[in-house]
PDB file of C-alpha atoms and ligand atoms in Angstrom:
ATOM      1  CA  MET A 207     118.738 -68.705  11.251  1.00 92.00           C
ATOM      2  CA  ARG A 208     119.291 -71.564  13.834  1.00 93.00           C
ATOM      3  CA  ALA A 209     119.781 -75.167  12.974  1.00 96.00           C
ATOM      4  CA  TYR A 210     118.424 -78.022  15.291  1.00 95.00           C
ATOM      5  CA  SER A 211     118.524 -81.694  14.892  1.00 94.00           C
ATOM      6  CA  SER A 212     115.613 -82.272  17.507  1.00 94.00           C
ATOM      7  CA  HIS A 213     112.087 -81.361  16.098  1.00 95.00           C
ATOM      8  CA  LYS A 214     110.916 -80.986  19.655  1.00 96.00           C
ATOM      9  CA  ASP A 215     113.145 -77.837  20.268  1.00 96.00           C
ATOM     10  CA  ILE A 216     111.675 -76.215  16.846  1.00 97.00           C
ATOM     11  CA  ILE A 217     108.176 -77.179  18.042  1.00 96.00           C
ATOM     12  CA  LYS A 218     108.815 -75.330  21.295  1.00 95.00           C
ATOM     13  CA  LEU A 219     109.850 -72.269  19.352  1.00 94.00           C
ATOM     14  CA  VAL A 220     106.967 -72.218  17.113  1.00 95.00           C
ATOM     15  CA  ASN A 221     104.251 -73.045  19.370  1.00 90.00           C
ATOM     16  CA  LYS A 222     102.803 -69.698  19.844  1.00 89.00           C
ATOM     17  CA  VAL A 223     103.384 -68.417  16.463  1.00 94.00           C
ATOM     18  CA  ASP A 224     100.484 -67.331  14.045  1.00 94.00           C
ATOM     19  CA  SER A 225     101.695 -68.878  11.053  1.00 97.00           C
ATOM     20  CA  VAL A 226     104.279 -71.347  10.148  1.00 98.00           C
ATOM     21  CA  GLY A 227     105.590 -72.556   6.716  1.00 98.00           C
ATOM     22  CA  LEU A 228     107.387 -75.553   6.005  1.00 98.00           C
ATOM     23  CA  VAL A 229     109.941 -76.076   3.198  1.00 98.00           C
ATOM     24  CA  PRO A 230     111.143 -79.539   3.081  1.00 98.00           C
ATOM     25  CA  THR A 231     114.456 -80.272   1.189  1.00 98.00           C
ATOM     26  CA  MET A 232     117.402 -82.643   0.598  1.00 98.00           C
ATOM     27  CA  GLY A 233     119.952 -79.912   0.956  1.00 98.00           C
ATOM     28  CA  SER A 234     122.694 -78.853  -1.487  1.00 97.00           C
ATOM     29  CA  LEU A 235     120.614 -75.690  -1.547  1.00 98.00           C
ATOM     30  CA  HIS A 236     120.390 -73.661  -4.737  1.00 98.00           C
ATOM     31  CA  GLU A 237     118.293 -70.627  -5.860  1.00 98.00           C
ATOM     32  CA  GLY A 238     115.510 -72.886  -6.474  1.00 98.00           C
ATOM     33  CA  HIS A 239     115.259 -73.870  -2.877  1.00 98.00           C
ATOM     34  CA  LEU A 240     115.805 -70.314  -1.881  1.00 98.00           C
ATOM     35  CA  SER A 241     112.991 -69.244  -3.908  1.00 98.00           C
ATOM     36  CA  LEU A 242     110.546 -71.528  -1.847  1.00 98.00           C
ATOM     37  CA  ILE A 243     112.249 -70.317   1.321  1.00 98.00           C
ATOM     38  CA  ARG A 244     111.508 -66.575   0.294  1.00 98.00           C
ATOM     39  CA  LYS A 245     107.989 -67.219  -0.607  1.00 98.00           C
ATOM     40  CA  ALA A 246     107.329 -68.986   2.692  1.00 98.00           C
ATOM     41  CA  LEU A 247     108.967 -66.066   4.507  1.00 98.00           C
ATOM     42  CA  MET A 248     106.501 -63.646   2.925  1.00 98.00           C
ATOM     43  CA  GLU A 249     103.465 -65.572   3.734  1.00 98.00           C
ATOM     44  CA  ASN A 250     104.327 -66.843   7.328  1.00 98.00           C
ATOM     45  CA  GLU A 251     105.695 -65.595  10.665  1.00 98.00           C
ATOM     46  CA  LYS A 252     108.165 -68.305  11.010  1.00 98.00           C
ATOM     47  CA  VAL A 253     109.612 -70.828   8.485  1.00 98.00           C
ATOM     48  CA  ILE A 254     111.016 -74.285   9.118  1.00 98.00           C
ATOM     49  CA  VAL A 255     113.299 -75.560   6.446  1.00 98.00           C
ATOM     50  CA  SER A 256     114.230 -79.245   6.818  1.00 98.00           C
ATOM     51  CA  ILE A 257     117.452 -80.600   5.222  1.00 98.00           C
ATOM     52  CA  TYR A 258     117.328 -84.399   5.149  1.00 98.00           C
ATOM     53  CA  VAL A 259     118.494 -86.783   2.346  1.00 98.00           C
ATOM     54  CA  ASN A 260     115.482 -89.259   2.770  1.00 98.00           C
ATOM     55  CA  PRO A 261     116.965 -92.857   1.964  1.00 97.00           C
ATOM     56  CA  MET A 262     113.356 -94.264   1.527  1.00 97.00           C
ATOM     57  CA  GLN A 263     112.779 -92.251  -1.698  1.00 97.00           C
ATOM     58  CA  PHE A 264     115.867 -93.647  -3.357  1.00 95.00           C
ATOM     59  CA  ASP A 265     115.255 -96.756  -5.493  1.00 87.00           C
ATOM     60  CA  ASN A 266     119.038 -97.434  -5.912  1.00 88.00           C
ATOM     61  CA  SER A 267     121.764 -97.393  -3.218  1.00 92.00           C
ATOM     62  CA  SER A 268     124.444 -95.877  -5.355  1.00 92.00           C
ATOM     63  CA  ASP A 269     122.036 -93.050  -6.261  1.00 92.00           C
ATOM     64  CA  LEU A 270     121.658 -92.378  -2.625  1.00 95.00           C
ATOM     65  CA  LYS A 271     125.287 -92.601  -1.977  1.00 95.00           C
ATOM     66  CA  LYS A 272     126.389 -90.023  -4.649  1.00 93.00           C
ATOM     67  CA  TYR A 273     123.398 -87.617  -3.943  1.00 95.00           C
ATOM     68  CA  PRO A 274     125.380 -84.414  -3.065  1.00 94.00           C
ATOM     69  CA  ARG A 275     125.563 -83.151   0.516  1.00 96.00           C
ATOM     70  CA  ASN A 276     126.858 -80.155   1.763  1.00 94.00           C
ATOM     71  CA  ILE A 277     125.260 -79.139   5.091  1.00 96.00           C
ATOM     72  CA  LYS A 278     127.972 -76.552   5.985  1.00 97.00           C
ATOM     73  CA  ASN A 279     127.487 -74.679   2.717  1.00 97.00           C
ATOM     74  CA  ASP A 280     123.699 -74.931   3.177  1.00 98.00           C
ATOM     75  CA  LEU A 281     123.737 -73.431   6.540  1.00 98.00           C
ATOM     76  CA  GLN A 282     125.926 -70.758   5.396  1.00 97.00           C
ATOM     77  CA  LYS A 283     123.460 -69.949   2.488  1.00 97.00           C
ATOM     78  CA  LEU A 284     120.683 -69.763   5.175  1.00 98.00           C
ATOM     79  CA  GLU A 285     122.674 -67.668   7.692  1.00 96.00           C
ATOM     80  CA  SER A 286     121.405 -64.181   6.635  1.00 93.00           C
ATOM     81  CA  PHE A 287     117.666 -65.174   6.799  1.00 95.00           C
ATOM     82  CA  SER A 288     115.884 -64.389  10.049  1.00 94.00           C
ATOM     83  CA  ASP A 289     112.816 -66.055  11.196  1.00 96.00           C
ATOM     84  CA  ILE A 290     113.861 -69.466   9.886  1.00 97.00           C
ATOM     85  CA  PHE A 291     114.604 -72.866  11.725  1.00 98.00           C
ATOM     86  CA  VAL A 292     116.534 -75.230   9.969  1.00 98.00           C
ATOM     87  CA  TYR A 293     115.748 -78.874  10.926  1.00 98.00           C
ATOM     88  CA  THR A 294     118.563 -81.210  10.084  1.00 98.00           C
ATOM     89  CA  PRO A 295     117.592 -84.667  11.485  1.00 97.00           C
ATOM     90  CA  ASN A 296     119.440 -87.980  11.363  1.00 95.00           C
ATOM     91  CA  ASP A 297     117.808 -91.229  10.052  1.00 96.00           C
ATOM     92  CA  ASN A 298     117.154 -92.051  13.760  1.00 95.00           C
ATOM     93  CA  ASP A 299     115.219 -88.896  14.319  1.00 95.00           C
ATOM     94  CA  ILE A 300     112.867 -89.756  11.450  1.00 97.00           C
ATOM     95  CA  TYR A 301     112.518 -93.418  11.464  1.00 97.00           C
ATOM     96  CA  LYS A 302     112.198 -96.204  13.867  1.00 96.00           C
ATOM     97  CA  LYS A 303     114.779 -99.067  13.777  1.00 94.00           C
ATOM     98  CA  LYS A 304     113.681-101.384  10.730  1.00 94.00           C
ATOM     99  CA  GLU A 305     110.836 -98.978   9.783  1.00 97.00           C
ATOM    100  CA  LYS A 306     109.544 -99.649   6.379  1.00 96.00           C
ATOM    101  CA  LYS A 307     108.021 -96.985   4.056  1.00 96.00           C
ATOM    102  CA  LYS A 308     104.284 -96.701   4.030  1.00 97.00           C
ATOM    103  CA  LYS A 309     102.355 -97.690   1.068  1.00 96.00           C
ATOM    104  CA  TYR A 310      99.972 -95.245  -0.329  1.00 95.00           C
ATOM    105  CA  ASN A 311      97.694 -95.786  -3.086  1.00 86.00           C
ATOM    106  CA  PHE A 312      96.407 -92.323  -3.905  1.00 82.00           C
ATOM    107  CA  SER A 313      96.729 -90.967  -7.263  1.00 80.00           C
ATOM    108  CA  GLN A 314      97.052 -92.784 -10.735  1.00 84.00           C
ATOM    109  CA  PHE A 315      99.132 -89.714 -11.749  1.00 87.00           C
ATOM    110  CA  THR A 316     102.056 -91.083  -9.431  1.00 88.00           C
ATOM    111  CA  LYS A 317     102.011 -94.447 -11.110  1.00 92.00           C
ATOM    112  CA  ILE A 318     103.141 -93.058 -14.510  1.00 95.00           C
ATOM    113  CA  MET A 319     106.554 -91.442 -15.560  1.00 97.00           C
ATOM    114  CA  GLU A 320     108.508 -91.127 -12.295  1.00 97.00           C
ATOM    115  CA  GLY A 321     106.258 -93.503 -10.626  1.00 95.00           C
ATOM    116  CA  ALA A 322     106.757 -96.281 -13.285  1.00 96.00           C
ATOM    117  CA  ILE A 323     110.547 -95.772 -13.498  1.00 95.00           C
ATOM    118  CA  ARG A 324     111.461 -95.325  -9.879  1.00 95.00           C
ATOM    119  CA  PRO A 325     109.476 -97.961  -7.954  1.00 92.00           C
ATOM    120  CA  GLY A 326     108.633 -97.000  -4.581  1.00 94.00           C
ATOM    121  CA  HIS A 327     109.936 -93.548  -4.861  1.00 96.00           C
ATOM    122  CA  PHE A 328     106.633 -91.610  -4.289  1.00 97.00           C
ATOM    123  CA  ASP A 329     106.057 -93.873  -1.488  1.00 97.00           C
ATOM    124  CA  GLY A 330     109.279 -92.869   0.131  1.00 98.00           C
ATOM    125  CA  VAL A 331     108.531 -89.286  -0.617  1.00 98.00           C
ATOM    126  CA  ALA A 332     104.963 -89.473   0.989  1.00 98.00           C
ATOM    127  CA  THR A 333     106.299 -91.238   4.079  1.00 98.00           C
ATOM    128  CA  VAL A 334     108.623 -88.560   4.989  1.00 98.00           C
ATOM    129  CA  VAL A 335     106.428 -85.532   4.129  1.00 98.00           C
ATOM    130  CA  GLU A 336     103.696 -87.001   6.128  1.00 98.00           C
ATOM    131  CA  LYS A 337     106.106 -87.450   9.052  1.00 98.00           C
ATOM    132  CA  LEU A 338     107.078 -83.935   8.571  1.00 98.00           C
ATOM    133  CA  LEU A 339     103.705 -82.327   8.191  1.00 98.00           C
ATOM    134  CA  ARG A 340     102.385 -84.159  11.385  1.00 98.00           C
ATOM    135  CA  MET A 341     105.519 -83.217  13.303  1.00 97.00           C
ATOM    136  CA  PHE A 342     105.304 -79.513  12.555  1.00 98.00           C
ATOM    137  CA  ASN A 343     101.601 -78.972  11.640  1.00 97.00           C
ATOM    138  CA  PRO A 344     102.466 -76.098   9.473  1.00 98.00           C
ATOM    139  CA  CYS A 345      99.932 -73.823   8.011  1.00 98.00           C
ATOM    140  CA  ASN A 346     101.425 -73.658   4.553  1.00 98.00           C
ATOM    141  CA  ALA A 347     103.957 -76.007   2.860  1.00 98.00           C
ATOM    142  CA  TYR A 348     106.125 -75.260  -0.143  1.00 98.00           C
ATOM    143  CA  PHE A 349     106.953 -77.556  -3.099  1.00 98.00           C
ATOM    144  CA  GLY A 350     108.450 -76.794  -6.355  1.00 98.00           C
ATOM    145  CA  GLU A 351     106.812 -77.435  -9.682  1.00 96.00           C
ATOM    146  CA  LYS A 352     110.114 -78.820 -11.147  1.00 98.00           C
ATOM    147  CA  ASP A 353     109.025 -82.043  -9.327  1.00 98.00           C
ATOM    148  CA  PHE A 354     105.438 -81.679 -10.583  1.00 95.00           C
ATOM    149  CA  GLN A 355     104.400 -85.364  -9.880  1.00 95.00           C
ATOM    150  CA  GLN A 356     105.694 -84.966  -6.387  1.00 96.00           C
ATOM    151  CA  LEU A 357     103.624 -81.615  -5.986  1.00 95.00           C
ATOM    152  CA  ILE A 358     100.337 -83.561  -7.125  1.00 93.00           C
ATOM    153  CA  LEU A 359     101.276 -86.509  -4.803  1.00 94.00           C
ATOM    154  CA  ILE A 360     101.450 -84.163  -1.782  1.00 96.00           C
ATOM    155  CA  LYS A 361      98.366 -82.366  -2.610  1.00 93.00           C
ATOM    156  CA  THR A 362      96.601 -85.789  -2.871  1.00 93.00           C
ATOM    157  CA  LEU A 363      98.150 -87.034   0.276  1.00 96.00           C
ATOM    158  CA  VAL A 364      97.081 -83.911   2.279  1.00 96.00           C
ATOM    159  CA  LYS A 365      93.420 -84.321   0.754  1.00 93.00           C
ATOM    160  CA  GLU A 366      93.152 -87.806   1.366  1.00 94.00           C
ATOM    161  CA  LEU A 367      94.602 -87.822   5.016  1.00 96.00           C
ATOM    162  CA  LYS A 368      92.631 -84.608   5.723  1.00 97.00           C
ATOM    163  CA  LEU A 369      95.753 -82.791   6.937  1.00 98.00           C
ATOM    164  CA  LYS A 370      95.048 -79.047   7.627  1.00 97.00           C
ATOM    165  CA  VAL A 371      97.830 -77.595   5.525  1.00 98.00           C
ATOM    166  CA  ASN A 372      97.836 -75.564   2.174  1.00 97.00           C
ATOM    167  CA  ILE A 373     100.193 -77.034  -0.245  1.00 97.00           C
ATOM    168  CA  ILE A 374     101.767 -74.246  -2.268  1.00 97.00           C
ATOM    169  CA  GLY A 375     103.249 -75.097  -5.611  1.00 95.00           C
ATOM    170  CA  CYS A 376     106.274 -72.588  -6.696  1.00 97.00           C
ATOM    171  CA  LYS A 377     107.568 -71.913 -10.109  1.00 97.00           C
ATOM    172  CA  THR A 378     110.729 -73.533 -11.477  1.00 98.00           C
ATOM    173  CA  ILE A 379     113.873 -71.545 -11.159  1.00 98.00           C
ATOM    174  CA  ARG A 380     116.174 -71.900 -14.188  1.00 98.00           C
ATOM    175  CA  GLU A 381     120.012 -71.272 -14.886  1.00 98.00           C
ATOM    176  CA  ASP A 382     120.499 -68.472 -17.443  1.00 98.00           C
ATOM    177  CA  ASP A 383     120.518 -71.108 -20.225  1.00 97.00           C
ATOM    178  CA  GLY A 384     117.348 -72.418 -19.089  1.00 98.00           C
ATOM    179  CA  LEU A 385     118.493 -75.543 -17.316  1.00 98.00           C
ATOM    180  CA  ALA A 386     116.122 -76.101 -14.192  1.00 98.00           C
ATOM    181  CA  MET A 387     118.380 -75.784 -11.085  1.00 98.00           C
ATOM    182  CA  SER A 388     118.734 -79.031  -9.239  1.00 98.00           C
ATOM    183  CA  SER A 389     121.191 -80.391  -6.532  1.00 96.00           C
ATOM    184  CA  ARG A 390     122.128 -83.071  -9.250  1.00 96.00           C
ATOM    185  CA  ASN A 391     123.381 -80.292 -11.631  1.00 97.00           C
ATOM    186  CA  LYS A 392     126.567 -80.223  -9.481  1.00 94.00           C
ATOM    187  CA  LEU A 393     127.420 -83.835 -10.398  1.00 95.00           C
ATOM    188  CA  LEU A 394     127.745 -82.925 -14.247  1.00 98.00           C
ATOM    189  CA  SER A 395     130.893 -82.633 -15.752  1.00 98.00           C
ATOM    190  CA  ILE A 396     131.676 -79.441 -17.820  1.00 98.00           C
ATOM    191  CA  LYS A 397     130.698 -81.292 -21.245  1.00 98.00           C
ATOM    192  CA  GLU A 398     127.637 -82.978 -19.571  1.00 98.00           C
ATOM    193  CA  ARG A 399     126.405 -79.551 -18.310  1.00 98.00           C
ATOM    194  CA  LYS A 400     126.477 -78.306 -21.923  1.00 98.00           C
ATOM    195  CA  ILE A 401     124.626 -81.342 -22.991  1.00 98.00           C
ATOM    196  CA  ALA A 402     122.024 -80.784 -20.368  1.00 98.00           C
ATOM    197  CA  ARG A 403     120.907 -77.558 -22.098  1.00 98.00           C
ATOM    198  CA  ASN A 404     119.100 -79.808 -24.594  1.00 98.00           C
ATOM    199  CA  ILE A 405     116.532 -80.587 -21.815  1.00 98.00           C
ATOM    200  CA  ILE A 406     114.671 -77.009 -22.051  1.00 98.00           C
ATOM    201  CA  ARG A 407     115.461 -77.008 -25.894  1.00 98.00           C
ATOM    202  CA  LEU A 408     113.383 -80.362 -26.298  1.00 98.00           C
ATOM    203  CA  LEU A 409     110.682 -79.014 -24.031  1.00 98.00           C
ATOM    204  CA  LYS A 410     110.421 -75.705 -25.988  1.00 98.00           C
ATOM    205  CA  LYS A 411     110.590 -77.546 -29.367  1.00 98.00           C
ATOM    206  CA  ALA A 412     107.700 -79.672 -28.161  1.00 98.00           C
ATOM    207  CA  LYS A 413     105.716 -76.402 -27.233  1.00 97.00           C
ATOM    208  CA  GLN A 414     106.277 -75.039 -30.773  1.00 98.00           C
ATOM    209  CA  LEU A 415     105.515 -78.388 -32.633  1.00 98.00           C
ATOM    210  CA  TYR A 416     102.454 -79.099 -30.393  1.00 97.00           C
ATOM    211  CA  LYS A 417     100.818 -75.933 -31.837  1.00 95.00           C
ATOM    212  CA  ASN A 418     100.473 -77.385 -35.246  1.00 97.00           C
ATOM    213  CA  SER A 419     101.044 -81.087 -34.921  1.00 97.00           C
ATOM    214  CA  THR A 420      99.397 -84.011 -33.094  1.00 96.00           C
ATOM    215  CA  LEU A 421     100.429 -85.403 -29.715  1.00 95.00           C
ATOM    216  CA  LYS A 422     102.007 -88.511 -31.643  1.00 96.00           C
ATOM    217  CA  GLU A 423     103.787 -86.411 -34.154  1.00 98.00           C
ATOM    218  CA  THR A 424     105.177 -84.073 -31.633  1.00 98.00           C
ATOM    219  CA  LYS A 425     106.435 -86.924 -29.477  1.00 97.00           C
ATOM    220  CA  SER A 426     108.002 -88.846 -32.361  1.00 98.00           C
ATOM    221  CA  GLU A 427     109.843 -85.828 -33.483  1.00 98.00           C
ATOM    222  CA  ILE A 428     111.279 -85.257 -29.936  1.00 98.00           C
ATOM    223  CA  PHE A 429     112.360 -88.744 -29.687  1.00 98.00           C
ATOM    224  CA  LYS A 430     114.047 -88.630 -33.040  1.00 98.00           C
ATOM    225  CA  ASP A 431     115.783 -85.382 -31.954  1.00 98.00           C
ATOM    226  CA  ALA A 432     116.928 -86.534 -28.540  1.00 98.00           C
ATOM    227  CA  LYS A 433     118.429 -89.743 -30.196  1.00 98.00           C
ATOM    228  CA  LEU A 434     121.009 -87.620 -32.115  1.00 98.00           C
ATOM    229  CA  ILE A 435     122.281 -86.122 -28.808  1.00 98.00           C
ATOM    230  CA  LYS A 436     125.372 -87.878 -27.677  1.00 95.00           C
ATOM    231  CA  ASN A 437     125.476 -88.871 -24.004  1.00 96.00           C
ATOM    232  CA  LEU A 438     121.745 -87.907 -23.631  1.00 98.00           C
ATOM    233  CA  ASN A 439     119.470 -90.754 -22.903  1.00 98.00           C
ATOM    234  CA  LEU A 440     115.786 -90.082 -23.032  1.00 98.00           C
ATOM    235  CA  GLU A 441     113.787 -92.018 -20.352  1.00 98.00           C
ATOM    236  CA  TYR A 442     110.473 -90.640 -21.188  1.00 98.00           C
ATOM    237  CA  PHE A 443     108.952 -87.692 -22.986  1.00 98.00           C
ATOM    238  CA  GLU A 444     105.141 -87.186 -22.208  1.00 97.00           C
ATOM    239  CA  ILE A 445     102.515 -84.211 -23.058  1.00 96.00           C
ATOM    240  CA  LEU A 446      99.572 -84.574 -20.536  1.00 93.00           C
ATOM    241  CA  ASP A 447      96.425 -82.824 -20.247  1.00 88.00           C
ATOM    242  CA  LEU A 448      96.235 -82.447 -16.436  1.00 86.00           C
ATOM    243  CA  SER A 449      92.580 -81.660 -16.325  1.00 80.00           C
ATOM    244  CA  MET A 450      92.038 -85.406 -17.297  1.00 74.00           C
ATOM    245  CA  ILE A 451      94.345 -86.523 -14.426  1.00 72.00           C
ATOM    246  CA  SER A 452      93.800 -84.239 -11.336  1.00 65.00           C
ATOM    247  CA  ASP A 453      90.318 -83.429 -11.763  1.00 57.00           C
ATOM    248  CA  PHE A 454      90.032 -82.105  -8.182  1.00 58.00           C
ATOM    249  CA  LEU A 455      92.887 -79.449  -8.602  1.00 61.00           C
ATOM    250  CA  GLU A 456      91.254 -76.515 -10.477  1.00 61.00           C
ATOM    251  CA  GLU A 457      94.567 -74.843 -11.091  1.00 60.00           C
ATOM    252  CA  GLU A 458      95.960 -77.858 -12.991  1.00 58.00           C
ATOM    253  CA  GLU A 459      93.707 -77.011 -15.861  1.00 69.00           C
ATOM    254  CA  GLU A 460      96.977 -77.075 -18.236  1.00 87.00           C
ATOM    255  CA  ILE A 461      98.847 -79.226 -20.619  1.00 92.00           C
ATOM    256  CA  ARG A 462     102.330 -79.894 -19.524  1.00 94.00           C
ATOM    257  CA  ALA A 463     105.364 -81.684 -21.158  1.00 97.00           C
ATOM    258  CA  PHE A 464     107.514 -83.835 -18.904  1.00 98.00           C
ATOM    259  CA  ILE A 465     110.914 -85.017 -19.630  1.00 98.00           C
ATOM    260  CA  ALA A 466     113.290 -87.378 -17.715  1.00 98.00           C
ATOM    261  CA  CYS A 467     116.765 -88.265 -19.233  1.00 98.00           C
ATOM    262  CA  LYS A 468     120.189 -89.302 -18.244  1.00 98.00           C
ATOM    263  CA  VAL A 469     123.137 -87.004 -18.973  1.00 98.00           C
ATOM    264  CA  GLY A 470     126.009 -89.329 -18.773  1.00 97.00           C
ATOM    265  CA  LYS A 471     125.117 -91.050 -15.462  1.00 95.00           C
ATOM    266  CA  ILE A 472     123.132 -88.142 -14.019  1.00 96.00           C
ATOM    267  CA  ARG A 473     119.285 -88.353 -14.100  1.00 96.00           C
ATOM    268  CA  LEU A 474     117.479 -85.029 -14.706  1.00 98.00           C
ATOM    269  CA  ILE A 475     113.823 -84.323 -14.881  1.00 98.00           C
ATOM    270  CA  ASP A 476     112.004 -81.128 -16.103  1.00 98.00           C
ATOM    271  CA  ASN A 477     108.760 -80.010 -17.207  1.00 98.00           C
ATOM    272  CA  ILE A 478     106.788 -76.971 -18.877  1.00 97.00           C
ATOM    273  CA  ILE A 479     103.372 -75.772 -19.492  1.00 94.00           C
ATOM    274  CA  ILE A 480     102.809 -75.968 -23.332  1.00 92.00           C
TER     275      ILE A 480
HETATM  276  P1  AMP B 545     115.031 -81.372  -3.259  1.00 67.06           P
HETATM  277  O1  AMP B 545     115.981 -80.800  -2.165  1.00 67.06           O
HETATM  278  O2  AMP B 545     115.429 -81.608  -4.584  1.00 67.06           O
HETATM  279  O3  AMP B 545     114.173 -82.457  -2.723  1.00 67.06           O
HETATM  280  O4  AMP B 545     113.934 -80.244  -3.362  1.00 67.06           O
HETATM  281  C1  AMP B 545     113.191 -79.601  -2.329  1.00 67.06           C
HETATM  282  C2  AMP B 545     112.160 -78.643  -2.930  1.00 67.06           C
HETATM  283  O5  AMP B 545     112.666 -77.694  -3.827  1.00 67.06           O
HETATM  284  C3  AMP B 545     111.165 -79.487  -3.792  1.00 67.06           C
HETATM  285  O6  AMP B 545     109.824 -79.205  -3.502  1.00 67.06           O
HETATM  286  C4  AMP B 545     111.555 -79.281  -5.230  1.00 67.06           C
HETATM  287  O7  AMP B 545     110.492 -79.375  -6.054  1.00 67.06           O
HETATM  288  C5  AMP B 545     112.073 -77.756  -4.882  1.00 67.06           C
HETATM  289  N1  AMP B 545     112.880 -77.401  -6.123  1.00 67.06           N
HETATM  290  C6  AMP B 545     113.972 -78.173  -6.551  1.00 67.06           C
HETATM  291  N2  AMP B 545     114.588 -77.416  -7.676  1.00 67.06           N
HETATM  292  C7  AMP B 545     113.682 -76.429  -7.795  1.00 67.06           C
HETATM  293  C8  AMP B 545     113.777 -75.352  -8.910  1.00 67.06           C
HETATM  294  N3  AMP B 545     114.829 -75.360  -9.752  1.00 67.06           N
HETATM  295  N4  AMP B 545     112.869 -74.464  -8.767  1.00 67.06           N
HETATM  296  C9  AMP B 545     111.809 -74.379  -7.987  1.00 67.06           C
HETATM  297  N5  AMP B 545     111.847 -75.443  -6.791  1.00 67.06           N
HETATM  298  C10 AMP B 545     112.703 -76.352  -6.967  1.00 67.06           C
END
């Protein structure tokens, strides 16, 4: 592993390589990130891992400020990997002075849930991912299903802009009690961490209920249940048939349940196939 803050140095090193994989991250690395990196290493000769907390995708400045950052620790975690180049840019390496995020108008699927609650978030994500893809021109780029709408956004972006890269979705990695791994989990107190277990419980309950109940009944039962949990604030709970939404993505012929909630002040999201 070697770290670079200039993309030009990395480009020189991967210029003659057969296949390059890209794993964009915001750091504070955990096993979820590492699973993407391992998959990328199995499928590519060299892998570029970017670590950059992208200000353009935050819809509120206090969230950006408190987002966990630990570059020293991140580099330590990546130390033992060979064949990876870590890209650690500053804002000036990514954006010009006073540059604004690009406005995309791609997929209806990015207007609901996260798109509705966090205005401008997906434009911010797409802006930085488009830059990274054009910068490094990878054969494959890896994104987690944990951020499922983001994965669909990137697949749409690549299709619409006709970029030559395969977007690979990767399974959600979970803690032993089922909580989806997330950099934000580090911000939870011990009490909140216990409350956060309810997220996967609610998703699994919805999966059970949906077998014998209507969508409306299932959602209403989940909202009722969530209301009883102290310090857990449900922002949305949705069950969506993805074949209705992303008709060009054959692999998304599935029904998924999506949840977003605040545990204390920490916002967490998750989803499962049901
Ligand atoms: P982030 O650093 O949170 O922006 O995440 C970087 C990438 O890792 C994104 O593609 C995420 O979807 C993915 N990711 C985050 N958490 C997990 C997880 N628990 N399992 C699998 N992928 C994840």
